[in-house]
Amino acid sequence: MTVYDILCNFAEMLLLILKIVYCICESAYKLIVPTKKKSVIDEIVLITGAGHGIGRELAIGYASLGATVICWDIDEKTNNQTMNDIKKMGIKSVYAYRCNVTDREEVFRVAEKVKEEVGDVTILINNAGILFIKSLLNQRPDEITRAIDVNVTAHYWILTAFLPSMMKKNHGHVVALSSIAGLIGIPYGTVYCPTKFAVKALMETVSEELRVLSNGKSAIKFTTIYPFFVHTGMVENVKIRFPRIIKELSSQKVASSIIDAQRRNYKNKSIPSYWLPMSKIGRLLPDKALKYIIDFINVRMYPEEPI
């Protein structure tokens, strides 16, 4: 290595340090002065799992803000109900399509129909998910396959259906729901937790891939959401040691936080916000210390059937 190479490497290291310091300062500034919310007027928002729970509240929230909303759900009845409830609010720019997100051919077929009848989707929210609370040895093979198909594989079909138009216009935003259970493994989440870890990994990888492919010029944003237990009926048997401090969340509160995170271009957002930094700090501790903390907080979900 020549002296010139050594000097170049040293200069690059100094530049890297300056960039890191800048990023730290920028993040600290944003904690004090939050990023201004961007408008969603004239955006076309597609929400999977819009027939109930968080998806339904997201559809109502985005429609109220002036976006064109497209509701996807495998349950045609509840999906149409979400659309009709929004129309009763005097909002006409809302559409409902039945779609099985685990069926690749159906996803592409319905996506093409959406493009022809409504336009190119500019905000994509992968919200659909299912949950089986069971120990590993009690999981049925069909339940394992179903959970992976809905919670992970469907993301691949939906992303490949809608990302090309976003890339062509260099405009768009992808939001995916992971979970607090996608940050740390919990008992009886032997299928659910890995699928939510996978969502986190997929979002990070696709975001980085677009950054590299575009030489840093991609304007497409990615937001991964990590909610705590949400009262949607999916999980009924939850035990919380400190219920006044750590509470189950309502679908409305979670949907509002998701919309806020998307409009502020947050890359990652836990709900409540303290869970994400806590998980990062926890990973720095010895494994045994982390287990002690988890046992002290003592938040558990239990199967309805005998173990």
PDB file of C-alpha atoms in Angstrom:
ATOM      1  CA  MET A   1       0.000   0.000   0.000  1.00  0.00           C
ATOM      2  CA  THR A   2       1.392   3.376  -1.024  1.00  0.00           C
ATOM      3  CA  VAL A   3       1.497   6.533   1.071  1.00  0.00           C
ATOM      4  CA  TYR A   4      -1.201   7.945  -1.203  1.00  0.00           C
ATOM      5  CA  ASP A   5      -3.486   4.967  -0.461  1.00  0.00           C
ATOM      6  CA  ILE A   6      -2.904   5.356   3.276  1.00  0.00           C
ATOM      7  CA  LEU A   7      -3.773   9.053   3.133  1.00  0.00           C
ATOM      8  CA  CYS A   8      -6.901   8.343   1.070  1.00  0.00           C
ATOM      9  CA  ASN A   9      -8.059   5.714   3.552  1.00  0.00           C
ATOM     10  CA  PHE A  10      -7.395   8.068   6.451  1.00  0.00           C
ATOM     11  CA  ALA A  11      -9.364  10.839   4.747  1.00  0.00           C
ATOM     12  CA  GLU A  12     -12.272   8.457   4.124  1.00  0.00           C
ATOM     13  CA  MET A  13     -12.231   7.408   7.768  1.00  0.00           C
ATOM     14  CA  LEU A  14     -12.372  11.037   8.898  1.00  0.00           C
ATOM     15  CA  LEU A  15     -15.255  11.675   6.513  1.00  0.00           C
ATOM     16  CA  LEU A  16     -17.056   8.597   7.857  1.00  0.00           C
ATOM     17  CA  ILE A  17     -16.652   9.849  11.438  1.00  0.00           C
ATOM     18  CA  LEU A  18     -18.041  13.247  10.446  1.00  0.00           C
ATOM     19  CA  LYS A  19     -21.021  11.585   8.754  1.00  0.00           C
ATOM     20  CA  ILE A  20     -21.710   9.488  11.856  1.00  0.00           C
ATOM     21  CA  VAL A  21     -21.550  12.559  14.118  1.00  0.00           C
ATOM     22  CA  TYR A  22     -23.873  14.397  11.738  1.00  0.00           C
ATOM     23  CA  CYS A  23     -26.386  11.525  11.791  1.00  0.00           C
ATOM     24  CA  ILE A  24     -26.329  11.406  15.594  1.00  0.00           C
ATOM     25  CA  CYS A  25     -26.918  15.165  15.796  1.00  0.00           C
ATOM     26  CA  GLU A  26     -29.680  14.951  13.190  1.00  0.00           C
ATOM     27  CA  SER A  27     -31.450  12.170  15.111  1.00  0.00           C
ATOM     28  CA  ALA A  28     -31.158  14.123  18.372  1.00  0.00           C
ATOM     29  CA  TYR A  29     -32.591  17.205  16.669  1.00  0.00           C
ATOM     30  CA  LYS A  30     -35.549  15.222  15.318  1.00  0.00           C
ATOM     31  CA  LEU A  31     -36.318  13.976  18.824  1.00  0.00           C
ATOM     32  CA  ILE A  32     -36.668  17.584  19.937  1.00  0.00           C
ATOM     33  CA  VAL A  33     -38.200  18.973  16.732  1.00  0.00           C
ATOM     34  CA  PRO A  34     -40.247  16.239  14.992  1.00  0.00           C
ATOM     35  CA  THR A  35     -40.248  16.101  11.216  1.00  0.00           C
ATOM     36  CA  LYS A  36     -43.137  17.967   9.632  1.00  0.00           C
ATOM     37  CA  LYS A  37     -45.953  15.707   8.459  1.00  0.00           C
ATOM     38  CA  LYS A  38     -46.271  15.362   4.703  1.00  0.00           C
ATOM     39  CA  SER A  39     -49.650  15.579   3.029  1.00  0.00           C
ATOM     40  CA  VAL A  40     -51.377  12.455   1.735  1.00  0.00           C
ATOM     41  CA  ILE A  41     -53.883  14.322  -0.406  1.00  0.00           C
ATOM     42  CA  ASP A  42     -53.974  12.817  -3.924  1.00  0.00           C
ATOM     43  CA  GLU A  43     -51.982   9.784  -2.761  1.00  0.00           C
ATOM     44  CA  ILE A  44     -53.403   6.342  -3.511  1.00  0.00           C
ATOM     45  CA  VAL A  45     -53.195   4.190  -0.383  1.00  0.00           C
ATOM     46  CA  LEU A  46     -53.643   0.417  -0.482  1.00  0.00           C
ATOM     47  CA  ILE A  47     -54.217  -1.334   2.836  1.00  0.00           C
ATOM     48  CA  THR A  48     -54.259  -5.104   3.251  1.00  0.00           C
ATOM     49  CA  GLY A  49     -56.432  -6.587   5.975  1.00  0.00           C
ATOM     50  CA  ALA A  50     -58.744  -3.567   5.793  1.00  0.00           C
ATOM     51  CA  GLY A  51     -61.849  -5.467   6.852  1.00  0.00           C
ATOM     52  CA  HIS A  52     -61.261  -5.159  10.580  1.00  0.00           C
ATOM     53  CA  GLY A  53     -58.976  -3.965  13.354  1.00  0.00           C
ATOM     54  CA  ILE A  54     -55.976  -1.819  12.520  1.00  0.00           C
ATOM     55  CA  GLY A  55     -56.547  -2.088   8.766  1.00  0.00           C
ATOM     56  CA  ARG A  56     -60.078  -0.737   9.050  1.00  0.00           C
ATOM     57  CA  GLU A  57     -58.916   2.196  11.190  1.00  0.00           C
ATOM     58  CA  LEU A  58     -56.085   2.926   8.755  1.00  0.00           C
ATOM     59  CA  ALA A  59     -58.558   3.064   5.873  1.00  0.00           C
ATOM     60  CA  ILE A  60     -60.797   5.488   7.762  1.00  0.00           C
ATOM     61  CA  GLY A  61     -57.815   7.593   8.836  1.00  0.00           C
ATOM     62  CA  TYR A  62     -56.301   7.966   5.384  1.00  0.00           C
ATOM     63  CA  ALA A  63     -59.680   8.634   3.780  1.00  0.00           C
ATOM     64  CA  SER A  64     -60.303  11.393   6.336  1.00  0.00           C
ATOM     65  CA  LEU A  65     -56.983  13.003   5.329  1.00  0.00           C
ATOM     66  CA  GLY A  66     -57.956  13.209   1.655  1.00  0.00           C
ATOM     67  CA  ALA A  67     -56.191  10.167   0.244  1.00  0.00           C
ATOM     68  CA  THR A  68     -57.754   7.733  -2.189  1.00  0.00           C
ATOM     69  CA  VAL A  69     -58.104   4.484  -0.238  1.00  0.00           C
ATOM     70  CA  ILE A  70     -58.084   0.930  -1.587  1.00  0.00           C
ATOM     71  CA  CYS A  71     -59.205  -1.771   0.846  1.00  0.00           C
ATOM     72  CA  TRP A  72     -57.953  -5.335   0.416  1.00  0.00           C
ATOM     73  CA  ASP A  73     -59.149  -8.255   2.470  1.00  0.00           C
ATOM     74  CA  ILE A  74     -59.945 -11.923   1.968  1.00  0.00           C
ATOM     75  CA  ASP A  75     -63.259 -11.340   3.785  1.00  0.00           C
ATOM     76  CA  GLU A  76     -65.359  -9.572   1.165  1.00  0.00           C
ATOM     77  CA  LYS A  77     -68.200  -8.759   3.565  1.00  0.00           C
ATOM     78  CA  THR A  78     -66.136  -6.938   6.194  1.00  0.00           C
ATOM     79  CA  ASN A  79     -64.002  -5.291   3.512  1.00  0.00           C
ATOM     80  CA  ASN A  80     -67.090  -3.850   1.814  1.00  0.00           C
ATOM     81  CA  GLN A  81     -68.372  -2.748   5.202  1.00  0.00           C
ATOM     82  CA  THR A  82     -65.214  -0.687   5.726  1.00  0.00           C
ATOM     83  CA  MET A  83     -65.701   0.910   2.301  1.00  0.00           C
ATOM     84  CA  ASN A  84     -69.378   1.633   2.928  1.00  0.00           C
ATOM     85  CA  ASP A  85     -68.702   3.153   6.353  1.00  0.00           C
ATOM     86  CA  ILE A  86     -66.193   5.525   4.757  1.00  0.00           C
ATOM     87  CA  LYS A  87     -68.680   6.453   2.032  1.00  0.00           C
ATOM     88  CA  LYS A  88     -71.233   7.260   4.733  1.00  0.00           C
ATOM     89  CA  MET A  89     -68.768   9.913   5.898  1.00  0.00           C
ATOM     90  CA  GLY A  90     -69.292  11.647   2.564  1.00  0.00           C
ATOM     91  CA  ILE A  91     -66.026  10.382   1.087  1.00  0.00           C
ATOM     92  CA  LYS A  92     -66.254   8.879  -2.392  1.00  0.00           C
ATOM     93  CA  SER A  93     -62.619   8.042  -3.169  1.00  0.00           C
ATOM     94  CA  VAL A  94     -62.599   4.606  -1.540  1.00  0.00           C
ATOM     95  CA  TYR A  95     -62.583   1.179  -3.195  1.00  0.00           C
ATOM     96  CA  ALA A  96     -62.782  -2.407  -1.969  1.00  0.00           C
ATOM     97  CA  TYR A  97     -61.341  -5.530  -3.589  1.00  0.00           C
ATOM     98  CA  ARG A  98     -61.411  -9.068  -2.292  1.00  0.00           C
ATOM     99  CA  CYS A  99     -57.909 -10.527  -2.427  1.00  0.00           C
ATOM    100  CA  ASN A 100     -56.186 -13.546  -0.936  1.00  0.00           C
ATOM    101  CA  VAL A 101     -52.739 -12.055  -0.382  1.00  0.00           C
ATOM    102  CA  THR A 102     -51.129 -15.491  -0.133  1.00  0.00           C
ATOM    103  CA  ASP A 103     -52.127 -16.318  -3.721  1.00  0.00           C
ATOM    104  CA  ARG A 104     -49.484 -14.798  -6.028  1.00  0.00           C
ATOM    105  CA  GLU A 105     -51.596 -15.014  -9.179  1.00  0.00           C
ATOM    106  CA  GLU A 106     -54.575 -13.419  -7.456  1.00  0.00           C
ATOM    107  CA  VAL A 107     -52.425 -10.622  -6.039  1.00  0.00           C
ATOM    108  CA  PHE A 108     -51.119  -9.744  -9.498  1.00  0.00           C
ATOM    109  CA  ARG A 109     -54.564 -10.047 -11.074  1.00  0.00           C
ATOM    110  CA  VAL A 110     -56.242  -7.775  -8.529  1.00  0.00           C
ATOM    111  CA  ALA A 111     -53.265  -5.377  -8.581  1.00  0.00           C
ATOM    112  CA  GLU A 112     -53.702  -4.955 -12.333  1.00  0.00           C
ATOM    113  CA  LYS A 113     -57.405  -4.300 -11.817  1.00  0.00           C
ATOM    114  CA  VAL A 114     -56.568  -1.648  -9.209  1.00  0.00           C
ATOM    115  CA  LYS A 115     -54.185   0.055 -11.623  1.00  0.00           C
ATOM    116  CA  GLU A 116     -56.794   0.115 -14.396  1.00  0.00           C
ATOM    117  CA  GLU A 117     -59.706   1.273 -12.236  1.00  0.00           C
ATOM    118  CA  VAL A 118     -58.000   3.562  -9.712  1.00  0.00           C
ATOM    119  CA  GLY A 119     -54.354   4.223 -10.650  1.00  0.00           C
ATOM    120  CA  ASP A 120     -50.853   3.490  -9.406  1.00  0.00           C
ATOM    121  CA  VAL A 121     -50.601   2.826  -5.688  1.00  0.00           C
ATOM    122  CA  THR A 122     -48.252   5.322  -4.018  1.00  0.00           C
ATOM    123  CA  ILE A 123     -48.605   4.256  -0.369  1.00  0.00           C
ATOM    124  CA  LEU A 124     -48.635   0.525   0.325  1.00  0.00           C
ATOM    125  CA  ILE A 125     -49.464  -0.759   3.795  1.00  0.00           C
ATOM    126  CA  ASN A 126     -48.856  -4.462   4.412  1.00  0.00           C
ATOM    127  CA  ASN A 127     -51.051  -4.882   7.456  1.00  0.00           C
ATOM    128  CA  ALA A 128     -52.686  -8.305   7.028  1.00  0.00           C
ATOM    129  CA  GLY A 129     -51.528 -10.884   9.539  1.00  0.00           C
ATOM    130  CA  ILE A 130     -52.633 -13.869  11.581  1.00  0.00           C
ATOM    131  CA  LEU A 131     -51.560 -15.300  14.908  1.00  0.00           C
ATOM    132  CA  PHE A 132     -51.666 -18.738  16.538  1.00  0.00           C
ATOM    133  CA  ILE A 133     -50.729 -18.781  20.230  1.00  0.00           C
ATOM    134  CA  LYS A 134     -49.395 -22.274  20.785  1.00  0.00           C
ATOM    135  CA  SER A 135     -46.286 -24.066  21.950  1.00  0.00           C
ATOM    136  CA  LEU A 136     -44.049 -25.385  19.170  1.00  0.00           C
ATOM    137  CA  LEU A 137     -45.082 -29.026  19.596  1.00  0.00           C
ATOM    138  CA  ASN A 138     -48.778 -28.109  19.499  1.00  0.00           C
ATOM    139  CA  GLN A 139     -48.579 -26.177  16.230  1.00  0.00           C
ATOM    140  CA  ARG A 140     -50.386 -27.938  13.405  1.00  0.00           C
ATOM    141  CA  PRO A 141     -48.513 -28.052  10.061  1.00  0.00           C
ATOM    142  CA  ASP A 142     -51.314 -26.157   8.299  1.00  0.00           C
ATOM    143  CA  GLU A 143     -51.181 -23.407  10.946  1.00  0.00           C
ATOM    144  CA  ILE A 144     -47.429 -22.993  10.491  1.00  0.00           C
ATOM    145  CA  THR A 145     -47.776 -22.811   6.711  1.00  0.00           C
ATOM    146  CA  ARG A 146     -50.715 -20.415   6.907  1.00  0.00           C
ATOM    147  CA  ALA A 147     -48.963 -18.022   9.299  1.00  0.00           C
ATOM    148  CA  ILE A 148     -45.813 -17.907   7.167  1.00  0.00           C
ATOM    149  CA  ASP A 149     -47.837 -17.413   3.976  1.00  0.00           C
ATOM    150  CA  VAL A 150     -49.911 -14.521   5.366  1.00  0.00           C
ATOM    151  CA  ASN A 151     -47.300 -12.837   7.554  1.00  0.00           C
ATOM    152  CA  VAL A 152     -44.259 -13.162   5.278  1.00  0.00           C
ATOM    153  CA  THR A 153     -44.713 -14.660   1.822  1.00  0.00           C
ATOM    154  CA  ALA A 154     -47.604 -12.335   0.974  1.00  0.00           C
ATOM    155  CA  HIS A 155     -45.258  -9.365   1.398  1.00  0.00           C
ATOM    156  CA  TYR A 156     -43.141 -10.662  -1.485  1.00  0.00           C
ATOM    157  CA  TRP A 157     -46.108 -10.940  -3.846  1.00  0.00           C
ATOM    158  CA  ILE A 158     -47.488  -7.518  -2.910  1.00  0.00           C
ATOM    159  CA  LEU A 159     -44.127  -5.758  -3.090  1.00  0.00           C
ATOM    160  CA  THR A 160     -43.311  -7.224  -6.494  1.00  0.00           C
ATOM    161  CA  ALA A 161     -46.764  -6.183  -7.712  1.00  0.00           C
ATOM    162  CA  PHE A 162     -46.551  -2.523  -6.639  1.00  0.00           C
ATOM    163  CA  LEU A 163     -42.878  -1.575  -6.291  1.00  0.00           C
ATOM    164  CA  PRO A 164     -42.176  -1.333 -10.068  1.00  0.00           C
ATOM    165  CA  SER A 165     -44.576   1.603 -10.557  1.00  0.00           C
ATOM    166  CA  MET A 166     -43.108   3.363  -7.504  1.00  0.00           C
ATOM    167  CA  MET A 167     -39.597   2.840  -8.855  1.00  0.00           C
ATOM    168  CA  LYS A 168     -40.596   4.117 -12.294  1.00  0.00           C
ATOM    169  CA  LYS A 169     -41.942   7.349 -10.809  1.00  0.00           C
ATOM    170  CA  ASN A 170     -39.352   7.410  -8.000  1.00  0.00           C
ATOM    171  CA  HIS A 171     -42.200   8.135  -5.635  1.00  0.00           C
ATOM    172  CA  GLY A 172     -43.884   5.983  -3.028  1.00  0.00           C
ATOM    173  CA  HIS A 173     -43.961   4.724   0.523  1.00  0.00           C
ATOM    174  CA  VAL A 174     -44.087   1.154   1.836  1.00  0.00           C
ATOM    175  CA  VAL A 175     -45.294   0.477   5.370  1.00  0.00           C
ATOM    176  CA  ALA A 176     -45.178  -2.975   6.965  1.00  0.00           C
ATOM    177  CA  LEU A 177     -46.418  -4.142  10.331  1.00  0.00           C
ATOM    178  CA  SER A 178     -43.954  -6.166  12.322  1.00  0.00           C
ATOM    179  CA  SER A 179     -44.496  -6.384  16.088  1.00  0.00           C
ATOM    180  CA  ILE A 180     -42.781  -6.049  19.440  1.00  0.00           C
ATOM    181  CA  ALA A 181     -42.734  -9.833  19.037  1.00  0.00           C
ATOM    182  CA  GLY A 182     -40.515  -9.192  16.009  1.00  0.00           C
ATOM    183  CA  LEU A 183     -37.873  -7.683  18.292  1.00  0.00           C
ATOM    184  CA  ILE A 184     -37.724 -10.361  20.965  1.00  0.00           C
ATOM    185  CA  GLY A 185     -38.891 -13.976  21.070  1.00  0.00           C
ATOM    186  CA  ILE A 186     -41.729 -14.756  23.457  1.00  0.00           C
ATOM    187  CA  PRO A 187     -43.199 -18.090  24.662  1.00  0.00           C
ATOM    188  CA  TYR A 188     -46.006 -19.523  22.515  1.00  0.00           C
ATOM    189  CA  GLY A 189     -44.951 -17.287  19.644  1.00  0.00           C
ATOM    190  CA  THR A 190     -42.825 -19.952  17.968  1.00  0.00           C
ATOM    191  CA  VAL A 191     -44.398 -19.212  14.576  1.00  0.00           C
ATOM    192  CA  TYR A 192     -45.608 -15.644  14.981  1.00  0.00           C
ATOM    193  CA  CYS A 193     -42.340 -14.172  16.299  1.00  0.00           C
ATOM    194  CA  PRO A 194     -40.139 -15.536  13.465  1.00  0.00           C
ATOM    195  CA  THR A 195     -42.577 -14.199  10.855  1.00  0.00           C
ATOM    196  CA  LYS A 196     -42.412 -10.734  12.392  1.00  0.00           C
ATOM    197  CA  PHE A 197     -38.614 -10.908  12.608  1.00  0.00           C
ATOM    198  CA  ALA A 198     -38.736 -11.746   8.899  1.00  0.00           C
ATOM    199  CA  VAL A 199     -40.843  -8.668   8.103  1.00  0.00           C
ATOM    200  CA  LYS A 200     -38.221  -6.488   9.797  1.00  0.00           C
ATOM    201  CA  ALA A 201     -35.428  -8.137   7.798  1.00  0.00           C
ATOM    202  CA  LEU A 202     -37.322  -7.897   4.504  1.00  0.00           C
ATOM    203  CA  MET A 203     -38.041  -4.192   4.900  1.00  0.00           C
ATOM    204  CA  GLU A 204     -34.428  -3.418   5.817  1.00  0.00           C
ATOM    205  CA  THR A 205     -33.114  -5.448   2.888  1.00  0.00           C
ATOM    206  CA  VAL A 206     -35.454  -4.042   0.225  1.00  0.00           C
ATOM    207  CA  SER A 207     -34.811  -0.487   1.411  1.00  0.00           C
ATOM    208  CA  GLU A 208     -31.050  -1.014   1.247  1.00  0.00           C
ATOM    209  CA  GLU A 209     -31.320  -2.736  -2.126  1.00  0.00           C
ATOM    210  CA  LEU A 210     -33.180   0.217  -3.643  1.00  0.00           C
ATOM    211  CA  ARG A 211     -30.628   2.622  -2.162  1.00  0.00           C
ATOM    212  CA  VAL A 212     -27.757   0.720  -3.794  1.00  0.00           C
ATOM    213  CA  LEU A 213     -29.506   0.155  -7.130  1.00  0.00           C
ATOM    214  CA  SER A 214     -30.358   3.852  -7.403  1.00  0.00           C
ATOM    215  CA  ASN A 215     -26.933   5.072  -6.201  1.00  0.00           C
ATOM    216  CA  GLY A 216     -28.644   6.735  -3.264  1.00  0.00           C
ATOM    217  CA  LYS A 217     -31.222   8.536  -5.424  1.00  0.00           C
ATOM    218  CA  SER A 218     -34.295   6.486  -4.545  1.00  0.00           C
ATOM    219  CA  ALA A 219     -37.080   8.624  -3.062  1.00  0.00           C
ATOM    220  CA  ILE A 220     -39.174   5.613  -2.031  1.00  0.00           C
ATOM    221  CA  LYS A 221     -39.618   5.488   1.735  1.00  0.00           C
ATOM    222  CA  PHE A 222     -39.913   2.437   3.983  1.00  0.00           C
ATOM    223  CA  THR A 223     -41.488   2.346   7.435  1.00  0.00           C
ATOM    224  CA  THR A 224     -41.605  -0.690   9.711  1.00  0.00           C
ATOM    225  CA  ILE A 225     -44.042  -0.625  12.629  1.00  0.00           C
ATOM    226  CA  TYR A 226     -43.639  -2.565  15.892  1.00  0.00           C
ATOM    227  CA  PRO A 227     -46.882  -2.425  17.921  1.00  0.00           C
ATOM    228  CA  PHE A 228     -47.335  -3.850  21.386  1.00  0.00           C
ATOM    229  CA  PHE A 229     -50.365  -6.143  21.967  1.00  0.00           C
ATOM    230  CA  VAL A 230     -53.355  -4.669  20.145  1.00  0.00           C
ATOM    231  CA  HIS A 231     -56.913  -5.367  21.259  1.00  0.00           C
ATOM    232  CA  THR A 232     -58.220  -6.795  17.979  1.00  0.00           C
ATOM    233  CA  GLY A 233     -59.512 -10.167  19.157  1.00  0.00           C
ATOM    234  CA  MET A 234     -56.469 -12.035  17.828  1.00  0.00           C
ATOM    235  CA  VAL A 235     -54.987 -12.337  21.320  1.00  0.00           C
ATOM    236  CA  GLU A 236     -57.392 -12.739  24.225  1.00  0.00           C
ATOM    237  CA  ASN A 237     -55.347 -14.351  26.992  1.00  0.00           C
ATOM    238  CA  VAL A 238     -52.705 -11.701  27.755  1.00  0.00           C
ATOM    239  CA  LYS A 239     -51.258 -11.242  31.235  1.00  0.00           C
ATOM    240  CA  ILE A 240     -49.573  -7.932  32.087  1.00  0.00           C
ATOM    241  CA  ARG A 241     -47.908  -7.403  35.453  1.00  0.00           C
ATOM    242  CA  PHE A 242     -48.109  -3.590  35.391  1.00  0.00           C
ATOM    243  CA  PRO A 243     -51.328  -2.866  33.454  1.00  0.00           C
ATOM    244  CA  ARG A 244     -51.403   0.810  34.442  1.00  0.00           C
ATOM    245  CA  ILE A 245     -48.016   1.369  32.832  1.00  0.00           C
ATOM    246  CA  ILE A 246     -47.991  -1.232  30.062  1.00  0.00           C
ATOM    247  CA  LYS A 247     -51.406  -1.423  28.407  1.00  0.00           C
ATOM    248  CA  GLU A 248     -52.965  -3.213  25.484  1.00  0.00           C
ATOM    249  CA  LEU A 249     -53.500  -0.805  22.610  1.00  0.00           C
ATOM    250  CA  SER A 250     -56.648   0.071  20.714  1.00  0.00           C
ATOM    251  CA  SER A 251     -56.777  -0.295  16.927  1.00  0.00           C
ATOM    252  CA  GLN A 252     -57.553   3.422  16.627  1.00  0.00           C
ATOM    253  CA  LYS A 253     -54.472   4.458  18.589  1.00  0.00           C
ATOM    254  CA  VAL A 254     -52.187   2.151  16.615  1.00  0.00           C
ATOM    255  CA  ALA A 255     -53.612   3.270  13.255  1.00  0.00           C
ATOM    256  CA  SER A 256     -53.162   6.926  14.218  1.00  0.00           C
ATOM    257  CA  SER A 257     -49.525   6.277  15.199  1.00  0.00           C
ATOM    258  CA  ILE A 258     -48.871   4.386  11.944  1.00  0.00           C
ATOM    259  CA  ILE A 259     -50.252   7.226   9.828  1.00  0.00           C
ATOM    260  CA  ASP A 260     -48.172   9.714  11.811  1.00  0.00           C
ATOM    261  CA  ALA A 261     -45.001   7.612  11.328  1.00  0.00           C
ATOM    262  CA  GLN A 262     -45.623   7.296   7.586  1.00  0.00           C
ATOM    263  CA  ARG A 263     -46.285  11.025   7.172  1.00  0.00           C
ATOM    264  CA  ARG A 264     -43.080  11.859   9.062  1.00  0.00           C
ATOM    265  CA  ASN A 265     -41.006   9.309   7.052  1.00  0.00           C
ATOM    266  CA  TYR A 266     -39.923   7.377  10.132  1.00  0.00           C
ATOM    267  CA  LYS A 267     -37.957   4.296   9.141  1.00  0.00           C
ATOM    268  CA  ASN A 268     -38.838   2.377  12.303  1.00  0.00           C
ATOM    269  CA  LYS A 269     -41.555   3.082  14.857  1.00  0.00           C
ATOM    270  CA  SER A 270     -42.604   1.116  17.907  1.00  0.00           C
ATOM    271  CA  ILE A 271     -45.963   1.692  19.554  1.00  0.00           C
ATOM    272  CA  PRO A 272     -45.581   2.842  22.308  1.00  0.00           C
ATOM    273  CA  SER A 273     -42.384   4.591  21.214  1.00  0.00           C
ATOM    274  CA  TYR A 274     -40.262   3.445  24.170  1.00  0.00           C
ATOM    275  CA  TRP A 275     -40.200  -0.236  23.136  1.00  0.00           C
ATOM    276  CA  LEU A 276     -37.759   0.148  20.236  1.00  0.00           C
ATOM    277  CA  PRO A 277     -34.987   1.960  22.172  1.00  0.00           C
ATOM    278  CA  MET A 278     -35.536  -0.395  25.111  1.00  0.00           C
ATOM    279  CA  SER A 279     -35.020  -3.402  22.853  1.00  0.00           C
ATOM    280  CA  LYS A 280     -31.807  -1.914  21.464  1.00  0.00           C
ATOM    281  CA  ILE A 281     -30.446  -1.224  24.942  1.00  0.00           C
ATOM    282  CA  GLY A 282     -31.507  -4.695  26.065  1.00  0.00           C
ATOM    283  CA  ARG A 283     -29.464  -6.310  23.293  1.00  0.00           C
ATOM    284  CA  LEU A 284     -26.340  -4.704  24.737  1.00  0.00           C
ATOM    285  CA  LEU A 285     -26.842  -6.453  28.070  1.00  0.00           C
ATOM    286  CA  PRO A 286     -25.703  -9.977  28.923  1.00  0.00           C
ATOM    287  CA  ASP A 287     -28.314 -12.562  27.934  1.00  0.00           C
ATOM    288  CA  LYS A 288     -28.998 -13.512  31.540  1.00  0.00           C
ATOM    289  CA  ALA A 289     -29.578  -9.869  32.531  1.00  0.00           C
ATOM    290  CA  LEU A 290     -32.054  -9.471  29.686  1.00  0.00           C
ATOM    291  CA  LYS A 291     -33.933 -12.564  30.892  1.00  0.00           C
ATOM    292  CA  TYR A 292     -34.156 -11.058  34.390  1.00  0.00           C
ATOM    293  CA  ILE A 293     -35.685  -7.883  32.958  1.00  0.00           C
ATOM    294  CA  ILE A 294     -38.181  -9.837  30.866  1.00  0.00           C
ATOM    295  CA  ASP A 295     -39.224 -11.890  33.903  1.00  0.00           C
ATOM    296  CA  PHE A 296     -39.623  -8.711  35.978  1.00  0.00           C
ATOM    297  CA  ILE A 297     -41.810  -6.964  33.406  1.00  0.00           C
ATOM    298  CA  ASN A 298     -43.694 -10.244  32.996  1.00  0.00           C
ATOM    299  CA  VAL A 299     -45.815  -9.626  29.912  1.00  0.00           C
ATOM    300  CA  ARG A 300     -47.120 -12.938  28.624  1.00  0.00           C
ATOM    301  CA  MET A 301     -49.636 -14.316  26.150  1.00  0.00           C
ATOM    302  CA  TYR A 302     -51.001 -17.779  26.829  1.00  0.00           C
ATOM    303  CA  PRO A 303     -52.711 -20.363  24.621  1.00  0.00           C
ATOM    304  CA  GLU A 304     -56.406 -20.971  25.109  1.00  0.00           C
ATOM    305  CA  GLU A 305     -55.964 -24.731  24.814  1.00  0.00           C
ATOM    306  CA  PRO A 306     -53.994 -26.926  27.258  1.00  0.00           C
ATOM    307  CA  ILE A 307     -50.237 -26.974  26.747  1.00  0.00           C
TER     308      ILE A 307
END
